[in-house]
Amino acid sequence: DAKTTQPTSMDCAEGRAANLPCNHSTISGNEYVYWYRQIHSQGPQYIIHGLKNNETNEMASLIITEDRKSSTLILPHATLRDTAVYYCIAPPAGGATNKLIFGTGTLLAVQP
Amino acid sequence: NAGVMQNPRHLVRRRGQEARLRCSPMKGHSHVYWYRQLPEEGLKFMVYLQKENIIDESGMPKERFSAEFPKEGPSILRIQQVVRGDSAAYFCASSPVIAGVGIADTQYFGPGTRLTVL
């Protein structure tokens, strides 16, 4: 896995956009960036992934810099239910294993 | 389409007993992964299986732990002679087969089994 670096914690006001940054300066050209989140006591939830282009789905948007050394996950209108630990992961491409290496992630606290 | 199912959701065992955790992957998924989350710690990979094959068990403790994913039925994570340090949440994930694509397949997680060893 390419090493990823995320802030330990962030606050966001309810209804505002939450922008969660991730640095992955050692990422290789064919490694995707995945985002998962874990709401307290629940199983991790897949959010989105991308390679080079920006991606958007019903949950979030993913902005990847042109040099691919960093990315930002955007929750456009954060709600209290979005309070969770968010993990940015860049698993190795190819090979025989698909294991995910979870770091410490970012604890996003959405405030009312 | 039902998600990844794990049972039991909560399991209590006394030291020295055996624990069996079951995981049914999403329909159409033939890859299963097990992760462990110790109290107040992060998620750690344990093992990656395909039907009837263990692909990567680099995260499995050397003793007492085993995993299988038979041709029919759920994947089983088995812990023999449990100790208090085995108390944790055990999560299973599954992913589909993406033939010919050299990327890590998106993994979908179950709700977990919380094991408590008394």
PDB file of C-alpha atoms in Angstrom:
ATOM      1  CA  ASP A   1       0.000   0.000   0.000  1.00  0.00           C
ATOM      2  CA  ALA A   2       1.066   3.524  -0.683  1.00  0.00           C
ATOM      3  CA  LYS A   3       1.389   5.335   2.636  1.00  0.00           C
ATOM      4  CA  THR A   4      -1.455   7.777   3.278  1.00  0.00           C
ATOM      5  CA  THR A   5      -1.534  10.678   5.711  1.00  0.00           C
ATOM      6  CA  GLN A   6      -4.735  12.194   7.095  1.00  0.00           C
ATOM      7  CA  PRO A   7      -5.509  14.705   9.822  1.00  0.00           C
ATOM      8  CA  THR A   8      -6.483  13.069  13.083  1.00  0.00           C
ATOM      9  CA  SER A   9      -9.741  14.909  13.449  1.00  0.00           C
ATOM     10  CA  MET A  10     -11.956  17.561  11.876  1.00  0.00           C
ATOM     11  CA  ASP A  11     -15.137  19.378  12.759  1.00  0.00           C
ATOM     12  CA  CYS A  12     -17.881  20.392  10.373  1.00  0.00           C
ATOM     13  CA  ALA A  13     -21.146  22.233  10.866  1.00  0.00           C
ATOM     14  CA  GLU A  14     -24.284  20.372   9.932  1.00  0.00           C
ATOM     15  CA  GLY A  15     -25.444  21.266   6.422  1.00  0.00           C
ATOM     16  CA  ARG A  16     -22.042  22.508   5.349  1.00  0.00           C
ATOM     17  CA  ALA A  17     -19.613  20.726   3.061  1.00  0.00           C
ATOM     18  CA  ALA A  18     -17.018  18.525   4.752  1.00  0.00           C
ATOM     19  CA  ASN A  19     -13.664  18.417   2.952  1.00  0.00           C
ATOM     20  CA  LEU A  20     -11.393  15.623   4.123  1.00  0.00           C
ATOM     21  CA  PRO A  21      -7.822  15.714   2.803  1.00  0.00           C
ATOM     22  CA  CYS A  22      -5.444  12.821   2.232  1.00  0.00           C
ATOM     23  CA  ASN A  23      -1.806  12.816   1.182  1.00  0.00           C
ATOM     24  CA  HIS A  24      -0.489   9.820  -0.762  1.00  0.00           C
ATOM     25  CA  SER A  25       2.735  11.112  -2.255  1.00  0.00           C
ATOM     26  CA  THR A  26       4.194   7.616  -2.835  1.00  0.00           C
ATOM     27  CA  ILE A  27       1.237   6.320  -4.797  1.00  0.00           C
ATOM     28  CA  SER A  28       2.125   4.498  -8.009  1.00  0.00           C
ATOM     29  CA  GLY A  29       0.539   5.141 -11.361  1.00  0.00           C
ATOM     30  CA  ASN A  30      -1.923   2.271 -11.271  1.00  0.00           C
ATOM     31  CA  GLU A  31      -2.951   2.399  -7.615  1.00  0.00           C
ATOM     32  CA  TYR A  32      -6.451   3.578  -6.882  1.00  0.00           C
ATOM     33  CA  VAL A  33      -7.436   5.735  -3.929  1.00  0.00           C
ATOM     34  CA  TYR A  34     -10.278   4.291  -1.869  1.00  0.00           C
ATOM     35  CA  TRP A  35     -12.316   5.958   0.854  1.00  0.00           C
ATOM     36  CA  TYR A  36     -14.156   4.057   3.553  1.00  0.00           C
ATOM     37  CA  ARG A  37     -15.786   5.231   6.743  1.00  0.00           C
ATOM     38  CA  GLN A  38     -16.650   3.550  10.008  1.00  0.00           C
ATOM     39  CA  ILE A  39     -19.519   4.853  12.044  1.00  0.00           C
ATOM     40  CA  HIS A  40     -19.123   3.931  15.688  1.00  0.00           C
ATOM     41  CA  SER A  41     -19.416   0.178  16.295  1.00  0.00           C
ATOM     42  CA  GLN A  42     -20.479  -0.554  12.716  1.00  0.00           C
ATOM     43  CA  GLY A  43     -18.685  -2.273   9.869  1.00  0.00           C
ATOM     44  CA  PRO A  44     -16.654  -0.091   7.512  1.00  0.00           C
ATOM     45  CA  GLN A  45     -18.656   1.366   4.664  1.00  0.00           C
ATOM     46  CA  TYR A  46     -17.300   1.852   1.170  1.00  0.00           C
ATOM     47  CA  ILE A  47     -17.714   5.441  -0.037  1.00  0.00           C
ATOM     48  CA  ILE A  48     -15.906   6.020  -3.309  1.00  0.00           C
ATOM     49  CA  HIS A  49     -12.707   5.327  -5.220  1.00  0.00           C
ATOM     50  CA  GLY A  50     -10.778   6.870  -8.092  1.00  0.00           C
ATOM     51  CA  LEU A  51      -7.594   6.690 -10.132  1.00  0.00           C
ATOM     52  CA  LYS A  52      -6.980   9.970 -11.946  1.00  0.00           C
ATOM     53  CA  ASN A  53     -10.249  11.673 -12.684  1.00  0.00           C
ATOM     54  CA  ASN A  54     -12.569  13.244 -10.186  1.00  0.00           C
ATOM     55  CA  GLU A  55     -15.412  10.978  -9.189  1.00  0.00           C
ATOM     56  CA  THR A  56     -18.884  11.579  -7.796  1.00  0.00           C
ATOM     57  CA  ASN A  57     -21.573   9.264  -6.513  1.00  0.00           C
ATOM     58  CA  GLU A  58     -24.642   9.575  -4.340  1.00  0.00           C
ATOM     59  CA  MET A  59     -22.551   9.751  -1.189  1.00  0.00           C
ATOM     60  CA  ALA A  60     -19.602  11.966  -1.983  1.00  0.00           C
ATOM     61  CA  SER A  61     -17.176  13.479  -4.460  1.00  0.00           C
ATOM     62  CA  LEU A  62     -13.509  12.632  -4.781  1.00  0.00           C
ATOM     63  CA  ILE A  63     -11.072  15.221  -6.080  1.00  0.00           C
ATOM     64  CA  ILE A  64      -7.622  13.892  -7.038  1.00  0.00           C
ATOM     65  CA  THR A  65      -4.798  16.304  -7.810  1.00  0.00           C
ATOM     66  CA  GLU A  66      -3.203  16.112 -11.224  1.00  0.00           C
ATOM     67  CA  ASP A  67       0.042  14.723  -9.796  1.00  0.00           C
ATOM     68  CA  ARG A  68      -2.020  12.183  -7.790  1.00  0.00           C
ATOM     69  CA  LYS A  69      -0.099  12.962  -4.617  1.00  0.00           C
ATOM     70  CA  SER A  70      -3.180  14.013  -2.719  1.00  0.00           C
ATOM     71  CA  SER A  71      -6.949  13.843  -2.788  1.00  0.00           C
ATOM     72  CA  THR A  72      -9.961  15.328  -1.035  1.00  0.00           C
ATOM     73  CA  LEU A  73     -13.188  13.626  -0.120  1.00  0.00           C
ATOM     74  CA  ILE A  74     -16.138  15.997  -0.165  1.00  0.00           C
ATOM     75  CA  LEU A  75     -19.412  15.375   1.623  1.00  0.00           C
ATOM     76  CA  PRO A  76     -21.507  18.162   0.108  1.00  0.00           C
ATOM     77  CA  HIS A  77     -24.065  18.587   2.900  1.00  0.00           C
ATOM     78  CA  ALA A  78     -22.848  16.929   6.065  1.00  0.00           C
ATOM     79  CA  THR A  79     -25.417  15.572   8.501  1.00  0.00           C
ATOM     80  CA  LEU A  80     -25.043  14.318  12.054  1.00  0.00           C
ATOM     81  CA  ARG A  81     -25.116  10.775  10.650  1.00  0.00           C
ATOM     82  CA  ASP A  82     -21.889  11.473   8.796  1.00  0.00           C
ATOM     83  CA  THR A  83     -19.974  11.590  12.071  1.00  0.00           C
ATOM     84  CA  ALA A  84     -17.477   8.755  11.631  1.00  0.00           C
ATOM     85  CA  VAL A  85     -13.840   7.845  11.114  1.00  0.00           C
ATOM     86  CA  TYR A  86     -12.915   8.275   7.456  1.00  0.00           C
ATOM     87  CA  TYR A  87     -10.127   6.187   5.958  1.00  0.00           C
ATOM     88  CA  CYS A  88      -8.160   6.977   2.828  1.00  0.00           C
ATOM     89  CA  ILE A  89      -6.473   3.836   1.459  1.00  0.00           C
ATOM     90  CA  ALA A  90      -4.326   3.165  -1.594  1.00  0.00           C
ATOM     91  CA  PRO A  91      -4.115  -0.620  -1.916  1.00  0.00           C
ATOM     92  CA  PRO A  92      -1.421  -2.160  -4.098  1.00  0.00           C
ATOM     93  CA  ALA A  93      -2.409  -2.767  -7.684  1.00  0.00           C
ATOM     94  CA  GLY A  94      -2.207  -6.292  -9.015  1.00  0.00           C
ATOM     95  CA  GLY A  95      -0.495  -9.039  -7.112  1.00  0.00           C
ATOM     96  CA  ALA A  96      -2.167 -11.887  -5.303  1.00  0.00           C
ATOM     97  CA  THR A  97      -3.585 -10.048  -2.326  1.00  0.00           C
ATOM     98  CA  ASN A  98      -6.263  -7.415  -2.016  1.00  0.00           C
ATOM     99  CA  LYS A  99      -5.900  -6.651   1.655  1.00  0.00           C
ATOM    100  CA  LEU A 100      -6.725  -3.176   2.878  1.00  0.00           C
ATOM    101  CA  ILE A 101      -4.358  -1.452   5.283  1.00  0.00           C
ATOM    102  CA  PHE A 102      -6.357   0.845   7.537  1.00  0.00           C
ATOM    103  CA  GLY A 103      -4.471   3.704   9.143  1.00  0.00           C
ATOM    104  CA  THR A 104      -5.837   5.870  11.936  1.00  0.00           C
ATOM    105  CA  GLY A 105      -8.114   7.848   9.619  1.00  0.00           C
ATOM    106  CA  THR A 106      -9.821  11.172  10.281  1.00  0.00           C
ATOM    107  CA  LEU A 107     -12.498  11.442  12.915  1.00  0.00           C
ATOM    108  CA  LEU A 108     -15.089  13.769  11.425  1.00  0.00           C
ATOM    109  CA  ALA A 109     -17.404  15.295  14.003  1.00  0.00           C
ATOM    110  CA  VAL A 110     -20.455  16.962  12.490  1.00  0.00           C
ATOM    111  CA  GLN A 111     -21.763  19.604  14.872  1.00  0.00           C
ATOM    112  CA  PRO A 112     -25.428  20.659  15.085  1.00  0.00           C
TER     113      PRO A 112
ATOM    114  CA  ASN B   1     -29.515  -7.607  -2.885  1.00  0.00           C
ATOM    115  CA  ALA B   2     -28.597  -8.605   0.637  1.00  0.00           C
ATOM    116  CA  GLY B   3     -25.302  -7.331   1.939  1.00  0.00           C
ATOM    117  CA  VAL B   4     -22.569  -9.255   3.691  1.00  0.00           C
ATOM    118  CA  MET B   5     -24.046 -11.211   6.558  1.00  0.00           C
ATOM    119  CA  GLN B   6     -22.234 -12.227   9.700  1.00  0.00           C
ATOM    120  CA  ASN B   7     -23.412 -14.321  12.571  1.00  0.00           C
ATOM    121  CA  PRO B   8     -23.597 -14.355  15.382  1.00  0.00           C
ATOM    122  CA  ARG B   9     -23.513 -10.610  15.957  1.00  0.00           C
ATOM    123  CA  HIS B  10     -22.414 -11.132  19.542  1.00  0.00           C
ATOM    124  CA  LEU B  11     -20.588 -14.140  20.931  1.00  0.00           C
ATOM    125  CA  VAL B  12     -19.530 -14.786  24.501  1.00  0.00           C
ATOM    126  CA  ARG B  13     -17.027 -17.506  25.283  1.00  0.00           C
ATOM    127  CA  ARG B  14     -15.094 -18.571  28.349  1.00  0.00           C
ATOM    128  CA  ARG B  15     -11.351 -18.951  28.201  1.00  0.00           C
ATOM    129  CA  GLY B  16     -10.367 -22.212  26.557  1.00  0.00           C
ATOM    130  CA  GLN B  17     -13.552 -22.588  24.506  1.00  0.00           C
ATOM    131  CA  GLU B  18     -13.802 -22.439  20.737  1.00  0.00           C
ATOM    132  CA  ALA B  19     -15.341 -19.580  18.779  1.00  0.00           C
ATOM    133  CA  ARG B  20     -16.780 -19.989  15.285  1.00  0.00           C
ATOM    134  CA  LEU B  21     -17.636 -16.881  13.311  1.00  0.00           C
ATOM    135  CA  ARG B  22     -19.562 -17.154  10.069  1.00  0.00           C
ATOM    136  CA  CYS B  23     -19.649 -14.887   7.064  1.00  0.00           C
ATOM    137  CA  SER B  24     -21.923 -15.084   4.026  1.00  0.00           C
ATOM    138  CA  PRO B  25     -20.619 -12.879   1.226  1.00  0.00           C
ATOM    139  CA  MET B  26     -22.789 -10.774  -1.031  1.00  0.00           C
ATOM    140  CA  LYS B  27     -24.445 -12.672  -3.850  1.00  0.00           C
ATOM    141  CA  GLY B  28     -22.031 -13.165  -6.718  1.00  0.00           C
ATOM    142  CA  HIS B  29     -18.939 -12.433  -4.615  1.00  0.00           C
ATOM    143  CA  SER B  30     -16.312 -15.145  -4.398  1.00  0.00           C
ATOM    144  CA  HIS B  31     -13.633 -13.303  -2.425  1.00  0.00           C
ATOM    145  CA  VAL B  32     -13.802 -13.051   1.363  1.00  0.00           C
ATOM    146  CA  TYR B  33     -11.620 -11.100   3.777  1.00  0.00           C
ATOM    147  CA  TRP B  34     -11.486 -11.122   7.559  1.00  0.00           C
ATOM    148  CA  TYR B  35     -10.374  -8.162   9.667  1.00  0.00           C
ATOM    149  CA  ARG B  36     -10.064  -7.737  13.410  1.00  0.00           C
ATOM    150  CA  GLN B  37     -10.542  -4.607  15.465  1.00  0.00           C
ATOM    151  CA  LEU B  38      -9.260  -4.776  19.009  1.00  0.00           C
ATOM    152  CA  PRO B  39     -10.812  -2.375  21.533  1.00  0.00           C
ATOM    153  CA  GLU B  40      -9.721   1.207  20.871  1.00  0.00           C
ATOM    154  CA  GLU B  41      -7.528   0.092  17.971  1.00  0.00           C
ATOM    155  CA  GLY B  42      -7.698   0.166  14.188  1.00  0.00           C
ATOM    156  CA  LEU B  43      -8.813  -2.479  11.748  1.00  0.00           C
ATOM    157  CA  LYS B  44      -6.205  -5.116  10.968  1.00  0.00           C
ATOM    158  CA  PHE B  45      -6.268  -7.503   8.028  1.00  0.00           C
ATOM    159  CA  MET B  46      -6.237 -11.165   8.956  1.00  0.00           C
ATOM    160  CA  VAL B  47      -6.874 -13.379   5.950  1.00  0.00           C
ATOM    161  CA  TYR B  48      -8.043 -13.334   2.331  1.00  0.00           C
ATOM    162  CA  LEU B  49      -9.811 -16.344   0.849  1.00  0.00           C
ATOM    163  CA  GLN B  50     -11.358 -17.416  -2.382  1.00  0.00           C
ATOM    164  CA  LYS B  51     -13.563 -20.470  -2.684  1.00  0.00           C
ATOM    165  CA  GLU B  52     -11.630 -23.418  -1.231  1.00  0.00           C
ATOM    166  CA  ASN B  53      -8.357 -21.468  -1.229  1.00  0.00           C
ATOM    167  CA  ILE B  54      -6.470 -19.315   1.229  1.00  0.00           C
ATOM    168  CA  ILE B  55      -4.786 -16.580  -0.780  1.00  0.00           C
ATOM    169  CA  ASP B  56      -3.162 -14.467   1.927  1.00  0.00           C
ATOM    170  CA  GLU B  57      -3.048 -15.317   5.621  1.00  0.00           C
ATOM    171  CA  SER B  58      -0.248 -12.941   6.528  1.00  0.00           C
ATOM    172  CA  GLY B  59      -2.352 -11.282   9.238  1.00  0.00           C
ATOM    173  CA  MET B  60      -3.459 -14.442  10.996  1.00  0.00           C
ATOM    174  CA  PRO B  61      -1.963 -15.253  14.396  1.00  0.00           C
ATOM    175  CA  LYS B  62       0.282 -18.294  14.070  1.00  0.00           C
ATOM    176  CA  GLU B  63      -1.635 -20.437  16.524  1.00  0.00           C
ATOM    177  CA  ARG B  64      -5.276 -21.148  17.364  1.00  0.00           C
ATOM    178  CA  PHE B  65      -6.736 -19.220  14.402  1.00  0.00           C
ATOM    179  CA  SER B  66      -7.910 -20.769  11.153  1.00  0.00           C
ATOM    180  CA  ALA B  67     -10.203 -19.778   8.309  1.00  0.00           C
ATOM    181  CA  GLU B  68     -11.957 -21.549   5.512  1.00  0.00           C
ATOM    182  CA  PHE B  69     -14.285 -20.725   2.649  1.00  0.00           C
ATOM    183  CA  PRO B  70     -15.771 -23.980   1.372  1.00  0.00           C
ATOM    184  CA  LYS B  71     -17.296 -24.550  -2.014  1.00  0.00           C
ATOM    185  CA  GLU B  72     -20.733 -24.456  -0.431  1.00  0.00           C
ATOM    186  CA  GLY B  73     -21.741 -22.433   2.590  1.00  0.00           C
ATOM    187  CA  PRO B  74     -20.328 -19.479   4.484  1.00  0.00           C
ATOM    188  CA  SER B  75     -16.749 -18.632   5.319  1.00  0.00           C
ATOM    189  CA  ILE B  76     -15.773 -19.640   8.841  1.00  0.00           C
ATOM    190  CA  LEU B  77     -13.209 -17.996  11.114  1.00  0.00           C
ATOM    191  CA  ARG B  78     -12.364 -20.408  13.899  1.00  0.00           C
ATOM    192  CA  ILE B  79     -10.556 -19.528  17.098  1.00  0.00           C
ATOM    193  CA  GLN B  80      -9.556 -22.413  19.297  1.00  0.00           C
ATOM    194  CA  GLN B  81      -8.881 -22.136  23.040  1.00  0.00           C
ATOM    195  CA  VAL B  82      -9.859 -18.487  23.196  1.00  0.00           C
ATOM    196  CA  VAL B  83      -8.064 -16.106  25.551  1.00  0.00           C
ATOM    197  CA  ARG B  84      -9.145 -12.703  26.849  1.00  0.00           C
ATOM    198  CA  GLY B  85      -6.914 -10.987  24.294  1.00  0.00           C
ATOM    199  CA  ASP B  86      -9.104 -12.419  21.508  1.00  0.00           C
ATOM    200  CA  SER B  87     -11.960 -10.158  22.601  1.00  0.00           C
ATOM    201  CA  ALA B  88     -12.552  -7.910  19.618  1.00  0.00           C
ATOM    202  CA  ALA B  89     -14.861  -7.086  16.740  1.00  0.00           C
ATOM    203  CA  TYR B  90     -14.315  -9.346  13.754  1.00  0.00           C
ATOM    204  CA  PHE B  91     -15.398  -8.002  10.398  1.00  0.00           C
ATOM    205  CA  CYS B  92     -15.844  -9.894   7.192  1.00  0.00           C
ATOM    206  CA  ALA B  93     -15.793  -8.281   3.765  1.00  0.00           C
ATOM    207  CA  SER B  94     -16.455  -9.618   0.286  1.00  0.00           C
ATOM    208  CA  SER B  95     -15.652  -8.498  -3.210  1.00  0.00           C
ATOM    209  CA  PRO B  96     -16.626  -9.632  -6.689  1.00  0.00           C
ATOM    210  CA  VAL B  97     -14.376 -11.226  -9.241  1.00  0.00           C
ATOM    211  CA  ILE B  98     -12.983  -8.672 -11.637  1.00  0.00           C
ATOM    212  CA  ALA B  99     -11.226 -10.814 -14.186  1.00  0.00           C
ATOM    213  CA  GLY B 100      -8.155  -9.387 -15.808  1.00  0.00           C
ATOM    214  CA  VAL B 101      -8.094  -6.142 -13.886  1.00  0.00           C
ATOM    215  CA  GLY B 102      -5.076  -5.530 -11.700  1.00  0.00           C
ATOM    216  CA  ILE B 103      -6.749  -3.396  -9.087  1.00  0.00           C
ATOM    217  CA  ALA B 104      -7.870  -4.045  -5.578  1.00  0.00           C
ATOM    218  CA  ASP B 105     -11.525  -4.954  -5.772  1.00  0.00           C
ATOM    219  CA  THR B 106     -13.957  -2.850  -3.770  1.00  0.00           C
ATOM    220  CA  GLN B 107     -14.680  -4.614  -0.513  1.00  0.00           C
ATOM    221  CA  TYR B 108     -18.068  -4.530   1.160  1.00  0.00           C
ATOM    222  CA  PHE B 109     -18.154  -5.140   4.875  1.00  0.00           C
ATOM    223  CA  GLY B 110     -20.565  -6.941   7.140  1.00  0.00           C
ATOM    224  CA  PRO B 111     -21.801  -5.659  10.510  1.00  0.00           C
ATOM    225  CA  GLY B 112     -19.219  -7.658  12.443  1.00  0.00           C
ATOM    226  CA  THR B 113     -19.198 -10.208  15.233  1.00  0.00           C
ATOM    227  CA  ARG B 114     -18.292  -8.928  18.658  1.00  0.00           C
ATOM    228  CA  LEU B 115     -16.463 -11.611  20.579  1.00  0.00           C
ATOM    229  CA  THR B 116     -16.192 -11.328  24.336  1.00  0.00           C
ATOM    230  CA  VAL B 117     -13.989 -13.786  26.207  1.00  0.00           C
ATOM    231  CA  LEU B 118     -14.717 -14.079  29.901  1.00  0.00           C
TER     232      LEU B 118
END
